[in-house]
Coordinates of C-alpha atoms (C1' of nucleotides) in Angstrom, one line a residue:
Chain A
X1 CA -17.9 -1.1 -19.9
X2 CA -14.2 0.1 -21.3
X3 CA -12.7 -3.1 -21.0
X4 CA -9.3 -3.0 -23.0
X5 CA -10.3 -5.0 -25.4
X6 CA -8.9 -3.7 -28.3
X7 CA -5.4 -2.2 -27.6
X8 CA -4.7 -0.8 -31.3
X9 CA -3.7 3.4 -30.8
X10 CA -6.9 4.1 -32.1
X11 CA -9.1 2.3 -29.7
X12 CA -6.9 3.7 -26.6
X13 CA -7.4 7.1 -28.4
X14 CA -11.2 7.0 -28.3
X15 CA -10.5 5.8 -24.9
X16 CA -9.0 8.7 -23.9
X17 CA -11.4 11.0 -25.2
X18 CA -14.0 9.2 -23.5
X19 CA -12.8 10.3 -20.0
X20 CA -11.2 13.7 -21.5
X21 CA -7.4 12.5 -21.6
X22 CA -4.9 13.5 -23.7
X23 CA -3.6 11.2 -25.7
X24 CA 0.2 11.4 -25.9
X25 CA 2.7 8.6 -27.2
X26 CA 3.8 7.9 -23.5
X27 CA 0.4 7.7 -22.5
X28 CA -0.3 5.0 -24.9
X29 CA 2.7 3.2 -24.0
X30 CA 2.1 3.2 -20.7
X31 CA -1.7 2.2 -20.5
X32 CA -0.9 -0.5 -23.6
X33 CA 1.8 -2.3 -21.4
X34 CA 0.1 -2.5 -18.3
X35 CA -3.6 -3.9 -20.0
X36 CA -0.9 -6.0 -22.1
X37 CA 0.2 -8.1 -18.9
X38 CA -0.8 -10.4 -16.5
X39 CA 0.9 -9.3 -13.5
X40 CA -0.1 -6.1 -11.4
X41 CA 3.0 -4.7 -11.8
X42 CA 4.7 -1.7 -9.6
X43 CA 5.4 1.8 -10.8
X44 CA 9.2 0.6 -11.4
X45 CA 8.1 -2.7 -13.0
X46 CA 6.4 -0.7 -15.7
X47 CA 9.0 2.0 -16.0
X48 CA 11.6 -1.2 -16.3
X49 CA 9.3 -2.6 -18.8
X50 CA 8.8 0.5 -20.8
X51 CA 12.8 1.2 -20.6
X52 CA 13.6 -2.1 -22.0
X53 CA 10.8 -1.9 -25.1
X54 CA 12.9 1.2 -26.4
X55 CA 10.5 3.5 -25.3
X56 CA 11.7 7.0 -24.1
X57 CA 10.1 7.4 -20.6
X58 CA 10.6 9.2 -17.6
X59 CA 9.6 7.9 -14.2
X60 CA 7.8 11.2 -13.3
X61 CA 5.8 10.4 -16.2
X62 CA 5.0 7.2 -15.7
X63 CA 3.8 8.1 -11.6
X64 CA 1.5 11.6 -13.5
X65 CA 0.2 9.0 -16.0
X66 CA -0.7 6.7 -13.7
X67 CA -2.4 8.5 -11.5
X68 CA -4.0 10.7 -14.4
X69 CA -5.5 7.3 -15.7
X70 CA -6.9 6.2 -12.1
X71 CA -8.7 9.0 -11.2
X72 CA -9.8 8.8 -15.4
X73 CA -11.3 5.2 -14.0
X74 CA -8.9 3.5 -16.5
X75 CA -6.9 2.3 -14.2
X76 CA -7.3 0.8 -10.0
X77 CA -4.5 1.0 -8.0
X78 CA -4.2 -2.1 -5.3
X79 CA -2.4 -2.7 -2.6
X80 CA 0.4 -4.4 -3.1
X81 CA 1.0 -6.1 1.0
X82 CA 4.7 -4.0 1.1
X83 CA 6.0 -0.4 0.5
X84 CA 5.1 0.4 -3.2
X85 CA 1.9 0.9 -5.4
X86 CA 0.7 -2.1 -8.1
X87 CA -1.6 -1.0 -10.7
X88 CA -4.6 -3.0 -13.1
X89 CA -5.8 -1.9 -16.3
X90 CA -8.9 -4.3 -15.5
X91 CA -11.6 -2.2 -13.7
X92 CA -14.3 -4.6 -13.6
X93 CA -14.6 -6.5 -10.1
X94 CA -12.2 -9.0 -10.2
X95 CA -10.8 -11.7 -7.3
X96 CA -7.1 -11.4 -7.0
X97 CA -4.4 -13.4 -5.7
X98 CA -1.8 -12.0 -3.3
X99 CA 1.5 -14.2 -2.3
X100 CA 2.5 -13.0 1.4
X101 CA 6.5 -13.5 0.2
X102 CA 6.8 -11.8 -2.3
X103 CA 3.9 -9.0 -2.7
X104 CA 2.7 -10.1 -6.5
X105 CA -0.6 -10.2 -7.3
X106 CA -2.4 -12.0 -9.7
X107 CA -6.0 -12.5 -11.3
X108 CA -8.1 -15.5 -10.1
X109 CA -9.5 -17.2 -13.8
X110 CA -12.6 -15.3 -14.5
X111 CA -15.0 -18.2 -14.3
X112 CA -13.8 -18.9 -10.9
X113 CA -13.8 -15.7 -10.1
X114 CA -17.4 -14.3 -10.9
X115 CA -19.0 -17.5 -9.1
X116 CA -17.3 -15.7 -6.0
X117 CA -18.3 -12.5 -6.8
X118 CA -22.1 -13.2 -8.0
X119 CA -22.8 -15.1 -4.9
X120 CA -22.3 -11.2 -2.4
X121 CA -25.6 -10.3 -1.8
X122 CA -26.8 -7.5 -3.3
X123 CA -28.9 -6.3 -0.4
X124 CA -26.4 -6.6 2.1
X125 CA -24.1 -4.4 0.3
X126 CA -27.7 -2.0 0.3
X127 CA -27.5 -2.0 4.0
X128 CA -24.1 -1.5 4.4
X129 CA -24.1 1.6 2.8
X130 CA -27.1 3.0 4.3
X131 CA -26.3 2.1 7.9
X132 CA -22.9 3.7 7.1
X133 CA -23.4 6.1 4.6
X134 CA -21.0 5.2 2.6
X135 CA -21.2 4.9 -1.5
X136 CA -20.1 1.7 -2.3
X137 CA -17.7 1.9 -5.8
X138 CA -16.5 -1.2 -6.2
X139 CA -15.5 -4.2 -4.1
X140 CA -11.8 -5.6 -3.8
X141 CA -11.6 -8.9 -2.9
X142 CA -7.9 -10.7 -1.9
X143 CA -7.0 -13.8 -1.3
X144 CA -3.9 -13.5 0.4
X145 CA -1.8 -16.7 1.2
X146 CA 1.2 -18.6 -0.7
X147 CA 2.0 -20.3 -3.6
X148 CA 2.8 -23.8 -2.6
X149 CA 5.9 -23.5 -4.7
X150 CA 7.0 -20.1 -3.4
X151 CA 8.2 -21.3 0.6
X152 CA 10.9 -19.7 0.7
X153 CA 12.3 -17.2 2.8
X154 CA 9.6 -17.6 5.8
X155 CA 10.8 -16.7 9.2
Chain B
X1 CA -8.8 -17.6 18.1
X2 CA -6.2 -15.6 20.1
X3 CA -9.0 -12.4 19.9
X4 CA -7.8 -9.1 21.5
X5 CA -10.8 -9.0 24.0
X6 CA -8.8 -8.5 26.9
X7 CA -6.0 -6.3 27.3
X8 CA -4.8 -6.3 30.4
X9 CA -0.8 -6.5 30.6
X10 CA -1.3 -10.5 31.9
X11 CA -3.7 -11.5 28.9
X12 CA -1.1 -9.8 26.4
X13 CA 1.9 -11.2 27.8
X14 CA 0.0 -15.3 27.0
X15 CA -0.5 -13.9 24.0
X16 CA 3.1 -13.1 22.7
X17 CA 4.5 -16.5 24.7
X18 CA 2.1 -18.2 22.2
X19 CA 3.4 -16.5 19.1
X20 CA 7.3 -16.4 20.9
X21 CA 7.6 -12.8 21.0
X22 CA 9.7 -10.9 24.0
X23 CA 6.8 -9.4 26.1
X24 CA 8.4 -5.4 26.8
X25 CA 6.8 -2.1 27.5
X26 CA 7.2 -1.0 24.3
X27 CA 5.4 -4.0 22.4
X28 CA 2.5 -4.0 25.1
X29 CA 1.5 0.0 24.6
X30 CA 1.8 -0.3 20.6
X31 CA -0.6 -3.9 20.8
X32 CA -2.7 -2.3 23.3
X33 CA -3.3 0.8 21.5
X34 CA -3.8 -0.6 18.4
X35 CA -6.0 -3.3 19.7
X36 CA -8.2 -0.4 21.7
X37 CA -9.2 1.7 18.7
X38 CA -11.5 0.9 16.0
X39 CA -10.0 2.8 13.1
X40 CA -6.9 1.4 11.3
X41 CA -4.3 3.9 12.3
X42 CA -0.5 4.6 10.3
X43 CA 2.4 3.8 11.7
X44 CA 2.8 7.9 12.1
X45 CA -0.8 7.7 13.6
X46 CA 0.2 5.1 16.0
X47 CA 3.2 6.9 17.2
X48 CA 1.5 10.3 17.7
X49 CA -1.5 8.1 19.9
X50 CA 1.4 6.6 21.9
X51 CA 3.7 9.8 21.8
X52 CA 0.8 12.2 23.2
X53 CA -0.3 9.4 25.9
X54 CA 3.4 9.8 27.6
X55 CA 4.8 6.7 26.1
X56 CA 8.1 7.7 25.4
X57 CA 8.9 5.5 22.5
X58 CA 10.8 5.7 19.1
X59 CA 9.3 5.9 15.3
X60 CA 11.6 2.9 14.9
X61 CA 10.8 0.5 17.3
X62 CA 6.6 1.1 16.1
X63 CA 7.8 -0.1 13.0
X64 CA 9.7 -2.9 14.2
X65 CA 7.2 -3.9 16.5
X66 CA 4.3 -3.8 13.9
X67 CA 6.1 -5.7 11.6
X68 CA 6.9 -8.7 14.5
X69 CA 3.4 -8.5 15.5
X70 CA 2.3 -9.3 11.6
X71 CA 4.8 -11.9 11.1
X72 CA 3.6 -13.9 13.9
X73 CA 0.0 -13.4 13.0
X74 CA -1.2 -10.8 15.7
X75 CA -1.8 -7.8 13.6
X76 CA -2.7 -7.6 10.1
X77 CA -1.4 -5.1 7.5
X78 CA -3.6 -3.5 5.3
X79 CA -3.4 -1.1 2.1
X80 CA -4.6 2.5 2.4
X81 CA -5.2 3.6 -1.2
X82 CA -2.1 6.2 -0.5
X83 CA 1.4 5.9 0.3
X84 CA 1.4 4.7 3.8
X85 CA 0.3 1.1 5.3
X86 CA -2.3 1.0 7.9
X87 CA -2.4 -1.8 10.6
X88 CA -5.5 -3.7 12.2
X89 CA -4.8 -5.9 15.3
X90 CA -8.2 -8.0 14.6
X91 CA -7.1 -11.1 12.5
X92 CA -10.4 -12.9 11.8
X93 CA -12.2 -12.2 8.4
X94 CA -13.9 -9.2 8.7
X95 CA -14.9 -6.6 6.1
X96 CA -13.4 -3.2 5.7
X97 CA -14.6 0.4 4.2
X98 CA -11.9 2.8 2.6
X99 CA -12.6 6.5 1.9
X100 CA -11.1 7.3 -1.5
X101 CA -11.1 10.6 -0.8
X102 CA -9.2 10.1 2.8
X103 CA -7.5 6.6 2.6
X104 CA -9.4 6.0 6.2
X105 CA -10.2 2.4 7.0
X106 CA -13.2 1.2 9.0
X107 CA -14.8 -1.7 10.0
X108 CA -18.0 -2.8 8.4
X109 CA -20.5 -3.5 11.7
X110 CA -19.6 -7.2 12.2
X111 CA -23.3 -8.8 11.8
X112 CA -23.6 -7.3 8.3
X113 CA -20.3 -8.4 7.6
X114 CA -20.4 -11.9 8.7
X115 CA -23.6 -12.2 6.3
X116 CA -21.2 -11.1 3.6
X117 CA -18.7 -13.4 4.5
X118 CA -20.6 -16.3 5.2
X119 CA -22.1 -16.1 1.6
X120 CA -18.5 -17.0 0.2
X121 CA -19.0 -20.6 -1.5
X122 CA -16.1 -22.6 0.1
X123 CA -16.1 -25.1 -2.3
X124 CA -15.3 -22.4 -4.9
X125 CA -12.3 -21.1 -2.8
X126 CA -11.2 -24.7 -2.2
X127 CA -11.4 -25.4 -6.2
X128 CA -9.0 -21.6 -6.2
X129 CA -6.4 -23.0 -4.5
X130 CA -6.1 -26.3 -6.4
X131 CA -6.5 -25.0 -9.8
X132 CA -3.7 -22.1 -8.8
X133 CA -1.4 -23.9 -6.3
X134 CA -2.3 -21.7 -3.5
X135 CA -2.9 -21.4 -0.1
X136 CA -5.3 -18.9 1.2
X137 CA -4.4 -17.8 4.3
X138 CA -7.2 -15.0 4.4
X139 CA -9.8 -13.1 2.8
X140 CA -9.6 -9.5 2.4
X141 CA -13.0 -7.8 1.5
X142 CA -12.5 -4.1 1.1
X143 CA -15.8 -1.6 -0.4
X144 CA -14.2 1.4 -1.7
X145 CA -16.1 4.3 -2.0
X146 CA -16.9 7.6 -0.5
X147 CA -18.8 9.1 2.5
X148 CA -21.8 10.4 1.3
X149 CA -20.7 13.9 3.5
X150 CA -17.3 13.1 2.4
X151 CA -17.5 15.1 -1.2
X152 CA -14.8 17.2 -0.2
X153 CA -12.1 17.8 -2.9
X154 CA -12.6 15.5 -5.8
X155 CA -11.0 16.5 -8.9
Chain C
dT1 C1' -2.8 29.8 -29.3
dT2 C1' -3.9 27.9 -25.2
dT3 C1' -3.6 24.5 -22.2
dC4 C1' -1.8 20.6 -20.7
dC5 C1' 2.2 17.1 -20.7
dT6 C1' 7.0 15.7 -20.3
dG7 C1' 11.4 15.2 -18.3
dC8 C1' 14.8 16.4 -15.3
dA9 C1' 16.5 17.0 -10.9
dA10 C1' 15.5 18.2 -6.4
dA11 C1' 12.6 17.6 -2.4
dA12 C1' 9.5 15.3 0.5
dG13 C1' 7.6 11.1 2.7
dC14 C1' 7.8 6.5 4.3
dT15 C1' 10.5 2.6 5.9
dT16 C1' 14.6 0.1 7.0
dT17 C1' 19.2 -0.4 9.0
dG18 C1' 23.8 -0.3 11.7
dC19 C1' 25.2 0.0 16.0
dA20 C1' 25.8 0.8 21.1
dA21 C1' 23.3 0.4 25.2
dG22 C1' 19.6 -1.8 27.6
dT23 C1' 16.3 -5.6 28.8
dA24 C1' 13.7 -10.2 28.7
dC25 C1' 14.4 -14.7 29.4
Chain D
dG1 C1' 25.0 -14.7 30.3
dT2 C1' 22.9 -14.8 25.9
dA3 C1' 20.1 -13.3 22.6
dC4 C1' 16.9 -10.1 21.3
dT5 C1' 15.1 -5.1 21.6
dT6 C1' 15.4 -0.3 21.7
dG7 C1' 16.6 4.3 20.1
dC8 C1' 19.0 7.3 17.5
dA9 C1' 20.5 9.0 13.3
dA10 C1' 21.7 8.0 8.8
dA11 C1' 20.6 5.7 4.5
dG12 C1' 17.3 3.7 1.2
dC13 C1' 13.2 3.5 -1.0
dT14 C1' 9.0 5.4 -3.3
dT15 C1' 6.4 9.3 -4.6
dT16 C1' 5.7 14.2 -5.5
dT17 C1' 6.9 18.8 -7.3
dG18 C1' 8.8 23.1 -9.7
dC19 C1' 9.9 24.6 -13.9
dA20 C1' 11.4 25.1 -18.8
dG21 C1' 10.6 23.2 -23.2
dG22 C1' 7.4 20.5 -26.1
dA23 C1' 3.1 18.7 -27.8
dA24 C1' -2.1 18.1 -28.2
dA25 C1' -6.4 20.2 -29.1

DNA sequence: TTTCCTGCAAAAGCTTTGCAAGTAC
DNA sequence: GTACTTGCAAAGCTTTTGCAGGAAA
């Protein structure tokens, strides 16, 4: 499993060889910062965070790299619950967290989150994807509710 | 659980007193058509179904509408994997499939997916939102994957 | 050298909004 | 009658694209 590990340019460079990827400077930058951080961020996020580490970056670029690295399997795109795109250098299954108010996602804390994930049955999934079929990738799992700190703005 | 099984004008009407939404022509034809079909349409999806079925209705009140009808609880917005949001007006837990390749959203058959659901541990979920100071309002299973007839154009 | 990537700016999609007229309550 | 909805068109976002110059392999 490429899990990003190891985030020094030569890792990320085998990396990219690995799924046949260039490897350019903003490439690097961009798949470094978002396997750096927590959050899930947005296209813009990243772009904002990119601007503001000095690093010479066009939004185009950051949209082709993204989407170059998702369909490389670097990268999953979620769902943020609103109007833009959130992306997540983690690729294993993974429980996340979505706040209704404000659209930010984060990770459950692995432990917690492989206890959920072990307990899916195996040969339900089976079933489901002959009685559909359908090829199952990978399963996406949200938990989508509130912070208790975040009640704000709730009509 | 207010469940969509009946749809006549009468049932619908109870059901937006409940929730305090104005009951109007244009509110019952978008919860009625989206509470009739199985697949998870767009908003543009919606408003062809409506436009071709001699509702006479405008791209900005489906949007409106849809977004009332989340806020109080009726519909649920989901995530296609692309650039538009798709809508579901069944609210329980329920298990979804999503194309890849299309961004279509369909229902997992609901006895296979209530033995996927039932399997969550919810003394683990319980433990999530005391160790992260969050309430879950919902859980949002999505299998992403591909038709097996579905291996149209994959890069 | 060849092929792909970047950056810009322009275009294309999707969603929201201001406002006047209309409708539920 | 009051407050909320609708519909239109315009504005605001997010994302994609064409193309010339630049960089990786």
């Amino acid at each position: 499993m490429p899990a990003a590990s190891k985030l020094c340019e030569q890792a990320v460079q085998e990396l990219f060889t690995q799924v046949h990827l260039r490897f350019t400077r903003q490439r690097y930058a961009i798949y470094h910062a978002l396997a750096s951080v927590h959050s899930h961020p947005t296209v813009d996020e990243l772009f904002q965070m990119l601007a503001q580490a000095n690093h010479d970056i066009s939004l185009a670029t950051v949209y082709n790299t993204l989407e170059a690295l998702v369909k490389s399997g670097l990268v999953r795109k979620l769902s943020d619950g609103g109007t833009s795109a959130r992306y997540d250098a983690t690729v294993d299954d993974h429980l996340h967290v979505r706040d209704k108010n404000t659209g930010t996602v984060a990770d459950v804390p692995a432990d917690l989150g492989q206890r959920l994930l072990k307990t899916l049955p195996n040969e339900v999934l089976k079933q489901i994807e002959i009685e559909l079929g359908f090829k199952i990738n990978h399963v996406e799992i949200e938990l989508v509710g509130e912070y208790a700190s975040s009640k704000t703005h709730v009509a």
